[in-house]
PDB file of C-alpha atoms and ligand atoms in Angstrom:
ATOM      1  CA  MET J 956     -90.944 -29.183  -5.854  1.00 88.00           C
ATOM      2  CA  MET J 957     -90.745 -28.912  -2.368  1.00 95.00           C
ATOM      3  CA  HIS J 958     -91.892 -26.733   0.214  1.00 98.00           C
ATOM      4  CA  VAL J 959     -88.211 -26.079   2.335  1.00 98.00           C
ATOM      5  CA  VAL J 960     -87.861 -23.770   4.831  1.00 98.00           C
ATOM      6  CA  ALA J 961     -83.688 -24.100   5.672  1.00 99.00           C
ATOM      7  CA  ILE J 962     -82.943 -23.568   9.584  1.00 99.00           C
ATOM      8  CA  VAL J 963     -79.180 -22.333  10.370  1.00 99.00           C
ATOM      9  CA  PRO J 964     -78.190 -22.309  13.555  1.00 98.00           C
ATOM     10  CA  ALA J 965     -75.470 -19.306  13.657  1.00 98.00           C
ATOM     11  CA  LYS J 966     -73.800 -17.407  16.853  1.00 98.00           C
ATOM     12  CA  ASN J 967     -70.723 -15.420  15.443  1.00 97.00           C
ATOM     13  CA  ARG J 968     -70.474 -16.641  12.361  1.00 98.00           C
ATOM     14  CA  VAL J 969     -69.500 -13.176  10.191  1.00 98.00           C
ATOM     15  CA  ASP J 970     -66.917 -15.408   8.627  1.00 96.00           C
ATOM     16  CA  SER J 971     -69.172 -18.036   6.938  1.00 98.00           C
ATOM     17  CA  ILE J 972     -72.521 -16.571   7.255  1.00 98.00           C
ATOM     18  CA  ALA J 973     -73.142 -15.222   3.927  1.00 98.00           C
ATOM     19  CA  ALA J 974     -71.736 -17.674   2.133  1.00 98.00           C
ATOM     20  CA  THR J 975     -73.427 -20.234   3.759  1.00 98.00           C
ATOM     21  CA  VAL J 976     -76.686 -18.059   3.223  1.00 99.00           C
ATOM     22  CA  THR J 977     -76.097 -17.674  -0.059  1.00 98.00           C
ATOM     23  CA  ALA J 978     -75.543 -21.257  -1.161  1.00 98.00           C
ATOM     24  CA  LEU J 979     -78.860 -22.435   0.456  1.00 98.00           C
ATOM     25  CA  SER J 980     -80.718 -20.021  -1.657  1.00 98.00           C
ATOM     26  CA  GLN J 981     -79.663 -20.804  -4.519  1.00 98.00           C
ATOM     27  CA  ILE J 982     -81.328 -24.818  -3.878  1.00 98.00           C
ATOM     28  CA  PRO J 983     -84.432 -24.970  -5.566  1.00 97.00           C
ATOM     29  CA  ASP J 984     -87.150 -26.128  -2.935  1.00 98.00           C
ATOM     30  CA  VAL J 985     -85.740 -24.079  -0.658  1.00 98.00           C
ATOM     31  CA  VAL J 986     -87.920 -21.299  -0.545  1.00 98.00           C
ATOM     32  CA  GLU J 987     -87.330 -19.065   2.718  1.00 98.00           C
ATOM     33  CA  VAL J 988     -83.213 -19.351   4.383  1.00 98.00           C
ATOM     34  CA  LEU J 989     -83.985 -18.670   8.542  1.00 98.00           C
ATOM     35  CA  VAL J 990     -81.129 -17.358  10.280  1.00 99.00           C
ATOM     36  CA  VAL J 991     -81.609 -17.812  13.903  1.00 98.00           C
ATOM     37  CA  ASP J 992     -79.133 -15.415  15.365  1.00 98.00           C
ATOM     38  CA  ASP J 993     -78.906 -16.099  18.892  1.00 98.00           C
ATOM     39  CA  GLY J 994     -77.382 -13.945  20.452  1.00 98.00           C
ATOM     40  CA  SER J 995     -74.194 -13.231  18.387  1.00 98.00           C
ATOM     41  CA  ILE J 996     -72.117  -9.594  19.220  1.00 98.00           C
ATOM     42  CA  ASP J 997     -70.070  -9.313  15.227  1.00 98.00           C
ATOM     43  CA  GLY J 998     -73.479  -8.643  13.439  1.00 97.00           C
ATOM     44  CA  THR J 999     -73.913 -12.372  11.664  1.00 98.00           C
ATOM     45  CA  GLY J1000     -77.627 -10.848  11.636  1.00 98.00           C
ATOM     46  CA  GLU J1001     -76.577  -7.642   9.915  1.00 98.00           C
ATOM     47  CA  ILE J1002     -75.035  -9.742   7.399  1.00 98.00           C
ATOM     48  CA  ALA J1003     -77.161 -12.744   6.788  1.00 98.00           C
ATOM     49  CA  GLU J1004     -80.080 -10.546   6.066  1.00 98.00           C
ATOM     50  CA  LYS J1005     -77.865  -8.938   3.535  1.00 98.00           C
ATOM     51  CA  ALA J1006     -77.312 -11.556   1.912  1.00 98.00           C
ATOM     52  CA  GLY J1007     -80.652 -13.231   1.852  1.00 98.00           C
ATOM     53  CA  ALA J1008     -81.764 -14.482   5.329  1.00 98.00           C
ATOM     54  CA  ARG J1009     -85.125 -14.215   7.192  1.00 98.00           C
ATOM     55  CA  ILE J1010     -83.194 -13.640  10.977  1.00 98.00           C
ATOM     56  CA  VAL J1011     -84.503 -14.684  14.746  1.00 98.00           C
ATOM     57  CA  SER J1012     -82.573 -12.545  16.621  1.00 98.00           C
ATOM     58  CA  LEU J1013     -82.460 -13.801  19.336  1.00 98.00           C
ATOM     59  CA  ASN J1014     -80.955 -11.432  22.560  1.00 94.00           C
ATOM     60  CA  SER J1015     -79.355 -14.049  24.192  1.00 96.00           C
ATOM     61  CA  ASN J1016     -77.307 -17.256  24.108  1.00 98.00           C
ATOM     62  CA  VAL J1017     -79.977 -19.698  24.461  1.00 98.00           C
ATOM     63  CA  GLY J1018     -77.693 -22.585  22.000  1.00 98.00           C
ATOM     64  CA  LYS J1019     -78.196 -24.265  19.311  1.00 98.00           C
ATOM     65  CA  GLY J1020     -81.608 -27.077  20.716  1.00 98.00           C
ATOM     66  CA  ASP J1021     -82.999 -23.655  21.129  1.00 98.00           C
ATOM     67  CA  ALA J1022     -81.948 -21.838  18.820  1.00 98.00           C
ATOM     68  CA  VAL J1023     -83.259 -24.460  16.452  1.00 98.00           C
ATOM     69  CA  LEU J1024     -86.820 -25.085  17.546  1.00 98.00           C
ATOM     70  CA  ALA J1025     -87.383 -21.005  17.860  1.00 98.00           C
ATOM     71  CA  GLY J1026     -86.884 -20.831  13.860  1.00 98.00           C
ATOM     72  CA  VAL J1027     -89.185 -24.171  13.390  1.00 98.00           C
ATOM     73  CA  ALA J1028     -91.427 -21.791  15.598  1.00 98.00           C
ATOM     74  CA  ALA J1029     -91.121 -19.089  13.101  1.00 98.00           C
ATOM     75  CA  SER J1030     -91.137 -21.528  10.122  1.00 96.00           C
ATOM     76  CA  GLY J1031     -95.035 -21.693   9.478  1.00 93.00           C
ATOM     77  CA  ALA J1032     -95.790 -25.640   8.526  1.00 97.00           C
ATOM     78  CA  PRO J1033     -93.269 -26.197   5.298  1.00 98.00           C
ATOM     79  CA  GLN J1034     -93.261 -29.947   4.155  1.00 98.00           C
ATOM     80  CA  SER J1035     -89.508 -30.502   4.509  1.00 98.00           C
ATOM     81  CA  TYR J1036     -86.901 -29.018   7.391  1.00 98.00           C
ATOM     82  CA  LEU J1037     -83.143 -28.551   6.049  1.00 98.00           C
ATOM     83  CA  LEU J1038     -80.845 -28.309   9.241  1.00 99.00           C
ATOM     84  CA  VAL J1039     -77.311 -26.533   8.445  1.00 98.00           C
ATOM     85  CA  ASP J1040     -74.029 -25.400  10.243  1.00 98.00           C
ATOM     86  CA  ALA J1041     -73.604 -21.715   9.543  1.00 98.00           C
ATOM     87  CA  ASP J1042     -69.900 -22.615   9.656  1.00 98.00           C
ATOM     88  CA  LEU J1043     -70.434 -24.639   5.865  1.00 98.00           C
ATOM     89  CA  GLY J1044     -70.127 -21.841   3.633  1.00 98.00           C
ATOM     90  CA  ASP J1045     -70.138 -22.788  -0.396  1.00 98.00           C
ATOM     91  CA  SER J1046     -70.106 -26.865   0.350  1.00 98.00           C
ATOM     92  CA  ALA J1047     -74.043 -25.936   2.062  1.00 98.00           C
ATOM     93  CA  VAL J1048     -74.986 -25.772  -1.609  1.00 98.00           C
ATOM     94  CA  HIS J1049     -74.810 -30.212  -1.492  1.00 98.00           C
ATOM     95  CA  ALA J1050     -77.591 -29.698   1.341  1.00 98.00           C
ATOM     96  CA  ALA J1051     -80.205 -29.784  -1.416  1.00 98.00           C
ATOM     97  CA  GLU J1052     -78.226 -34.170  -1.682  1.00 98.00           C
ATOM     98  CA  LEU J1053     -79.822 -34.637   1.260  1.00 98.00           C
ATOM     99  CA  LEU J1054     -83.826 -33.197   0.934  1.00 98.00           C
ATOM    100  CA  ARG J1055     -84.107 -36.645  -2.237  1.00 98.00           C
ATOM    101  CA  PRO J1056     -85.001 -39.018   0.290  1.00 98.00           C
ATOM    102  CA  LEU J1057     -87.730 -37.034   1.634  1.00 98.00           C
ATOM    103  CA  SER J1058     -89.226 -36.414  -2.250  1.00 97.00           C
ATOM    104  CA  ASP J1059     -89.281 -39.911  -2.874  1.00 98.00           C
ATOM    105  CA  ASN J1060     -90.631 -40.416   0.755  1.00 98.00           C
ATOM    106  CA  ALA J1061     -87.757 -43.467   1.760  1.00 98.00           C
ATOM    107  CA  ALA J1062     -87.134 -41.069   4.076  1.00 98.00           C
ATOM    108  CA  GLU J1063     -87.879 -39.106   7.322  1.00 98.00           C
ATOM    109  CA  MET J1064     -84.751 -37.624   7.930  1.00 99.00           C
ATOM    110  CA  VAL J1065     -81.537 -37.779   6.021  1.00 99.00           C
ATOM    111  CA  ILE J1066     -78.274 -36.873   7.734  1.00 98.00           C
ATOM    112  CA  GLY J1067     -75.679 -35.911   5.733  1.00 98.00           C
ATOM    113  CA  VAL J1068     -72.100 -37.305   6.422  1.00 97.00           C
ATOM    114  CA  PHE J1069     -68.732 -35.581   6.086  1.00 94.00           C
ATOM    115  CA  PRO J1070     -66.218 -37.321   3.659  1.00 93.00           C
ATOM    116  CA  LYS J1071     -63.522 -38.248   5.454  1.00 79.00           C
ATOM    117  CA  ALA J1072     -61.423 -36.247   7.835  1.00 61.00           C
ATOM    118  CA  GLY J1073     -63.733 -33.321   7.180  1.00 53.00           C
ATOM    119  CA  ARG J1074     -63.804 -33.049  10.215  1.00 55.00           C
ATOM    120  CA  SER J1075     -62.080 -32.042  13.370  1.00 52.00           C
ATOM    121  CA  LYS J1076     -59.623 -32.939  15.038  1.00 56.00           C
ATOM    122  CA  GLY J1077     -60.072 -33.469  18.864  1.00 63.00           C
ATOM    123  CA  PHE J1078     -63.810 -34.989  17.301  1.00 74.00           C
ATOM    124  CA  GLY J1079     -62.716 -38.588  17.787  1.00 87.00           C
ATOM    125  CA  LEU J1080     -63.835 -39.567  21.192  1.00 91.00           C
ATOM    126  CA  LEU J1081     -66.598 -37.690  21.376  1.00 94.00           C
ATOM    127  CA  LYS J1082     -68.142 -39.300  18.010  1.00 94.00           C
ATOM    128  CA  ARG J1083     -67.282 -43.060  19.935  1.00 95.00           C
ATOM    129  CA  ALA J1084     -69.143 -42.154  22.759  1.00 97.00           C
ATOM    130  CA  ALA J1085     -72.687 -40.772  20.354  1.00 98.00           C
ATOM    131  CA  THR J1086     -71.814 -43.480  17.817  1.00 97.00           C
ATOM    132  CA  GLN J1087     -72.404 -46.206  20.835  1.00 98.00           C
ATOM    133  CA  ILE J1088     -75.423 -44.795  22.331  1.00 98.00           C
ATOM    134  CA  LEU J1089     -77.494 -44.546  19.020  1.00 98.00           C
ATOM    135  CA  PHE J1090     -76.562 -48.077  18.220  1.00 98.00           C
ATOM    136  CA  ASP J1091     -77.483 -49.754  21.943  1.00 98.00           C
ATOM    137  CA  ALA J1092     -80.238 -47.062  20.928  1.00 98.00           C
ATOM    138  CA  THR J1093     -81.711 -47.912  17.542  1.00 98.00           C
ATOM    139  CA  GLY J1094     -78.980 -51.398  16.564  1.00 98.00           C
ATOM    140  CA  ARG J1095     -77.299 -49.176  13.783  1.00 97.00           C
ATOM    141  CA  LYS J1096     -73.889 -47.692  13.245  1.00 97.00           C
ATOM    142  CA  PHE J1097     -74.123 -43.891  11.741  1.00 97.00           C
ATOM    143  CA  ALA J1098     -70.971 -42.769   9.939  1.00 96.00           C
ATOM    144  CA  GLU J1099     -71.173 -39.281  11.456  1.00 96.00           C
ATOM    145  CA  PRO J1100     -73.831 -39.404  14.412  1.00 97.00           C
ATOM    146  CA  LEU J1101     -74.166 -35.710  15.314  1.00 97.00           C
ATOM    147  CA  SER J1102     -74.022 -33.702  11.944  1.00 97.00           C
ATOM    148  CA  GLY J1103     -75.666 -30.887  11.635  1.00 98.00           C
ATOM    149  CA  GLN J1104     -76.659 -30.871   8.472  1.00 98.00           C
ATOM    150  CA  ARG J1105     -79.700 -32.863   8.387  1.00 98.00           C
ATOM    151  CA  ALA J1106     -83.429 -33.099   6.196  1.00 98.00           C
ATOM    152  CA  VAL J1107     -86.205 -33.560   8.141  1.00 99.00           C
ATOM    153  CA  ASP J1108     -90.317 -34.264   7.458  1.00 98.00           C
ATOM    154  CA  GLY J1109     -91.918 -30.390   8.522  1.00 98.00           C
ATOM    155  CA  SER J1110     -94.911 -31.938  10.651  1.00 98.00           C
ATOM    156  CA  LEU J1111     -92.539 -34.875  12.291  1.00 98.00           C
ATOM    157  CA  MET J1112     -89.809 -31.725  12.826  1.00 98.00           C
ATOM    158  CA  ARG J1113     -93.093 -29.960  15.025  1.00 98.00           C
ATOM    159  CA  SER J1114     -93.878 -33.266  16.418  1.00 98.00           C
ATOM    160  CA  LEU J1115     -90.499 -33.361  18.439  1.00 98.00           C
ATOM    161  CA  ASN J1116     -89.252 -32.476  21.705  1.00 98.00           C
ATOM    162  CA  LEU J1117     -85.052 -30.997  21.171  1.00 98.00           C
ATOM    163  CA  ALA J1118     -82.673 -31.433  23.028  1.00 98.00           C
ATOM    164  CA  PRO J1119     -80.998 -28.284  24.539  1.00 98.00           C
ATOM    165  CA  ARG J1120     -77.648 -27.719  23.160  1.00 98.00           C
ATOM    166  CA  PHE J1121     -75.581 -29.218  21.278  1.00 98.00           C
ATOM    167  CA  GLY J1122     -78.202 -32.132  22.512  1.00 98.00           C
ATOM    168  CA  LEU J1123     -79.820 -31.333  18.655  1.00 99.00           C
ATOM    169  CA  GLU J1124     -78.870 -34.481  16.508  1.00 98.00           C
ATOM    170  CA  ILE J1125     -78.177 -36.698  18.965  1.00 98.00           C
ATOM    171  CA  GLY J1126     -81.818 -36.234  20.577  1.00 98.00           C
ATOM    172  CA  LEU J1127     -83.220 -36.293  16.917  1.00 98.00           C
ATOM    173  CA  THR J1128     -81.419 -39.391  15.559  1.00 98.00           C
ATOM    174  CA  ILE J1129     -83.203 -41.082  18.869  1.00 98.00           C
ATOM    175  CA  ASP J1130     -86.366 -39.773  18.569  1.00 98.00           C
ATOM    176  CA  VAL J1131     -86.972 -39.742  15.207  1.00 98.00           C
ATOM    177  CA  ASP J1132     -86.197 -43.789  15.303  1.00 98.00           C
ATOM    178  CA  LYS J1133     -88.528 -44.091  18.194  1.00 98.00           C
ATOM    179  CA  ALA J1134     -91.215 -42.529  16.616  1.00 98.00           C
ATOM    180  CA  GLY J1135     -91.228 -44.677  13.617  1.00 98.00           C
ATOM    181  CA  GLY J1136     -88.658 -43.214  11.014  1.00 98.00           C
ATOM    182  CA  ARG J1137     -86.520 -43.740   8.431  1.00 98.00           C
ATOM    183  CA  ILE J1138     -82.917 -42.562   8.711  1.00 98.00           C
ATOM    184  CA  GLU J1139     -80.487 -42.328   6.040  1.00 98.00           C
ATOM    185  CA  GLU J1140     -77.593 -41.070   6.056  1.00 98.00           C
ATOM    186  CA  ILE J1141     -75.807 -39.839   2.518  1.00 98.00           C
ATOM    187  CA  ALA J1142     -72.197 -38.417   1.657  1.00 97.00           C
ATOM    188  CA  GLY J1143     -71.660 -35.168   0.314  1.00 96.00           C
ATOM    189  CA  ASP J1144     -69.176 -32.527  -0.208  1.00 96.00           C
ATOM    190  CA  PHE J1145     -69.916 -30.533   3.493  1.00 97.00           C
ATOM    191  CA  SER J1146     -66.404 -28.586   4.080  1.00 95.00           C
ATOM    192  CA  HIS J1147     -66.753 -26.493   7.736  1.00 94.00           C
ATOM    193  CA  LEU J1148     -64.721 -24.913   9.348  1.00 91.00           C
ATOM    194  CA  PRO J1149     -62.242 -25.917  11.550  1.00 84.00           C
ATOM    195  CA  THR J1150     -62.909 -26.129  15.706  1.00 84.00           C
ATOM    196  CA  GLY J1151     -58.997 -25.315  16.847  1.00 80.00           C
ATOM    197  CA  ARG J1152     -57.432 -27.724  19.434  1.00 82.00           C
ATOM    198  CA  GLY J1153     -56.240 -24.576  21.799  1.00 89.00           C
ATOM    199  CA  PRO J1154     -58.306 -24.039  25.039  1.00 92.00           C
ATOM    200  CA  LYS J1155     -61.520 -22.799  23.518  1.00 90.00           C
ATOM    201  CA  GLY J1156     -60.975 -26.104  21.698  1.00 91.00           C
ATOM    202  CA  ILE J1157     -61.201 -28.036  24.347  1.00 91.00           C
ATOM    203  CA  LEU J1158     -63.997 -26.188  25.933  1.00 94.00           C
ATOM    204  CA  HIS J1159     -66.408 -26.248  23.010  1.00 94.00           C
ATOM    205  CA  ARG J1160     -65.487 -30.661  22.639  1.00 93.00           C
ATOM    206  CA  ALA J1161     -65.822 -30.216  26.703  1.00 95.00           C
ATOM    207  CA  LYS J1162     -69.377 -28.005  26.238  1.00 97.00           C
ATOM    208  CA  GLN J1163     -70.463 -30.627  23.045  1.00 97.00           C
ATOM    209  CA  PHE J1164     -70.281 -33.349  25.615  1.00 97.00           C
ATOM    210  CA  ARG J1165     -72.314 -32.049  28.345  1.00 98.00           C
ATOM    211  CA  ASP J1166     -74.884 -31.787  26.358  1.00 98.00           C
ATOM    212  CA  VAL J1167     -74.744 -34.712  24.154  1.00 98.00           C
ATOM    213  CA  ALA J1168     -74.496 -37.120  27.565  1.00 98.00           C
ATOM    214  CA  GLN J1169     -77.539 -34.820  29.027  1.00 98.00           C
ATOM    215  CA  ALA J1170     -79.981 -35.439  25.169  1.00 98.00           C
ATOM    216  CA  SER J1171     -79.249 -39.456  25.775  1.00 98.00           C
ATOM    217  CA  ALA J1172     -80.380 -39.735  29.510  1.00 98.00           C
ATOM    218  CA  SER J1173     -82.111 -37.262  29.068  1.00 98.00           C
ATOM    219  CA  ARG J1174     -83.603 -39.965  26.570  1.00 98.00           C
ATOM    220  CA  LEU J1175     -82.811 -43.430  27.578  1.00 97.00           C
ATOM    221  CA  GLY J1176     -81.667 -43.083  31.586  1.00 98.00           C
ATOM    222  CA  TRP J1177     -77.826 -42.022  32.475  1.00 98.00           C
ATOM    223  CA  ARG J1178     -76.975 -45.359  34.001  1.00 98.00           C
ATOM    224  CA  GLY J1179     -77.167 -46.985  29.599  1.00 98.00           C
ATOM    225  CA  THR J1180     -75.769 -43.357  28.435  1.00 98.00           C
ATOM    226  CA  LEU J1181     -72.420 -44.355  31.121  1.00 97.00           C
ATOM    227  CA  GLU J1182     -72.563 -48.093  30.463  1.00 97.00           C
ATOM    228  CA  SER J1183     -72.644 -46.695  26.422  1.00 98.00           C
ATOM    229  CA  MET J1184     -69.839 -44.086  27.156  1.00 96.00           C
ATOM    230  CA  SER J1185     -67.548 -46.465  29.023  1.00 96.00           C
ATOM    231  CA  ARG J1186     -68.028 -49.135  25.986  1.00 96.00           C
ATOM    232  CA  SER J1187     -66.805 -46.912  23.679  1.00 95.00           C
ATOM    233  CA  LEU J1188     -64.249 -46.193  25.117  1.00 90.00           C
ATOM    234  CA  MET J1189     -63.712 -49.753  25.891  1.00 86.00           C
ATOM    235  CA  ARG J1190     -64.128 -51.981  22.442  1.00 67.00           C
ATOM    236  CA  ARG J1191     -63.082 -50.671  18.957  1.00 61.00           C
ATOM    237  CA  THR J1192     -65.044 -52.921  17.342  1.00 50.00           C
ATOM    238  CA  ASN J1193     -68.614 -53.110  18.491  1.00 46.00           C
ATOM    239  CA  THR J1194     -70.349 -50.553  16.312  1.00 46.00           C
TER     240      THR J1194
HETATM  241  N1  GDP P 861     -77.193 -21.012  17.511  1.00 96.26           N
HETATM  242  C1  GDP P 861     -76.623 -21.434  18.889  1.00 96.26           C
HETATM  243  N2  GDP P 861     -75.573 -22.299  17.184  1.00 96.26           N
HETATM  244  C2  GDP P 861     -74.917 -22.406  18.048  1.00 96.26           C
HETATM  245  C3  GDP P 861     -73.990 -21.756  18.488  1.00 96.26           C
HETATM  246  N3  GDP P 861     -72.292 -22.574  19.020  1.00 96.26           N
HETATM  247  C4  GDP P 861     -72.878 -22.490  17.685  1.00 96.26           C
HETATM  248  N4  GDP P 861     -73.958 -22.894  16.824  1.00 96.26           N
HETATM  249  C5  GDP P 861     -73.489 -23.805  16.512  1.00 96.26           C
HETATM  250  O1  GDP P 861     -73.634 -25.296  15.873  1.00 96.26           O
HETATM  251  C6  GDP P 861     -73.473 -25.130  14.798  1.00 96.26           C
HETATM  252  C7  GDP P 861     -71.577 -26.796  14.372  1.00 96.26           C
HETATM  253  O2  GDP P 861     -70.890 -26.298  15.637  1.00 96.26           O
HETATM  254  P1  GDP P 861     -69.497 -25.032  15.053  1.00 96.26           P
HETATM  255  O3  GDP P 861     -68.876 -24.542  16.832  1.00 96.26           O
HETATM  256  O4  GDP P 861     -69.122 -25.389  13.483  1.00 96.26           O
HETATM  257  O5  GDP P 861     -69.023 -27.240  15.799  1.00 96.26           O
HETATM  258  P2  GDP P 861     -68.854 -28.677  15.114  1.00 96.26           P
HETATM  259  O6  GDP P 861     -68.532 -28.356  13.545  1.00 96.26           O
HETATM  260  O7  GDP P 861     -68.982 -29.609  16.275  1.00 96.26           O
HETATM  261  O8  GDP P 861     -66.832 -28.199  15.831  1.00 96.26           O
HETATM  262  C8  GDP P 861     -72.915 -23.403  14.201  1.00 96.26           C
HETATM  263  O9  GDP P 861     -73.745 -23.250  13.008  1.00 96.26           O
HETATM  264  C9  GDP P 861     -73.114 -22.627  14.838  1.00 96.26           C
HETATM  265  O10 GDP P 861     -73.022 -21.436  13.927  1.00 96.26           O
HETATM  266  C10 GDP P 861     -74.264 -20.881  19.673  1.00 96.26           C
HETATM  267  O11 GDP P 861     -74.552 -21.295  21.232  1.00 96.26           O
HETATM  268  N5  GDP P 861     -75.957 -21.605  20.013  1.00 96.26           N
HETATM  269 MG1   MG P 862     -68.159 -26.901  12.948  1.00 96.26          MG
END
């Protein structure tokens, strides 16, 4: 039996947060589900608490990376963390499968891969750029470079400087690899809510792009980051 704290960063997710919390609570090794309510104005925190989560409530929006950091700071020292997106709903139960390589001492971080086409539209360019950045940084091709579904060794997680906002995931992968941590990807039957293709969706992708670029640049330099990004645009077969 492992001692796992699940951290769910959430902003305005009344539509899915209760189902996500309920699903995570069913995972035997999860001793606590911690929802970091990042300045929501729709009652996400209250709904999550009713569903059984402990709430870390942030008064103003700090972004995903710092929200997860607040969750880690509030969590004591669990053996492992599960990081799970708030919009997974019932499918969050599959996060249980990510814990296996950690309990077998076969990996320090496990990334959950969505089924094909599980990702929302408009993600292609960003995903390709992130894949190329990680390939150039680590020599490995990741299927889901920006997946928020992760199991991470506890003491390793607490030793890292987490990248701000949506740079969290790419920063984690670069830093865990650099620290000598073993990283595994596992396919799971995850699903999440689609990001729209309207102005809001486009703005969301633009912010993710900015954050991924900044997290990469602060670790690998702007030159290397821009080289990886342009390579991802020019070639289709190199990753
Ligand atoms: N803490 C925090 N989490 C956020 C914020 N925006 C989105 N998230 C969470 O980040 C995760 C991924 O966001 P999502 O909108 O699903 O992005 P996508 O899956 O890449 O389209 C979800 O758990 C969201 O609740 C934010 O401003 N702050
Ligand atoms: Mg999502």
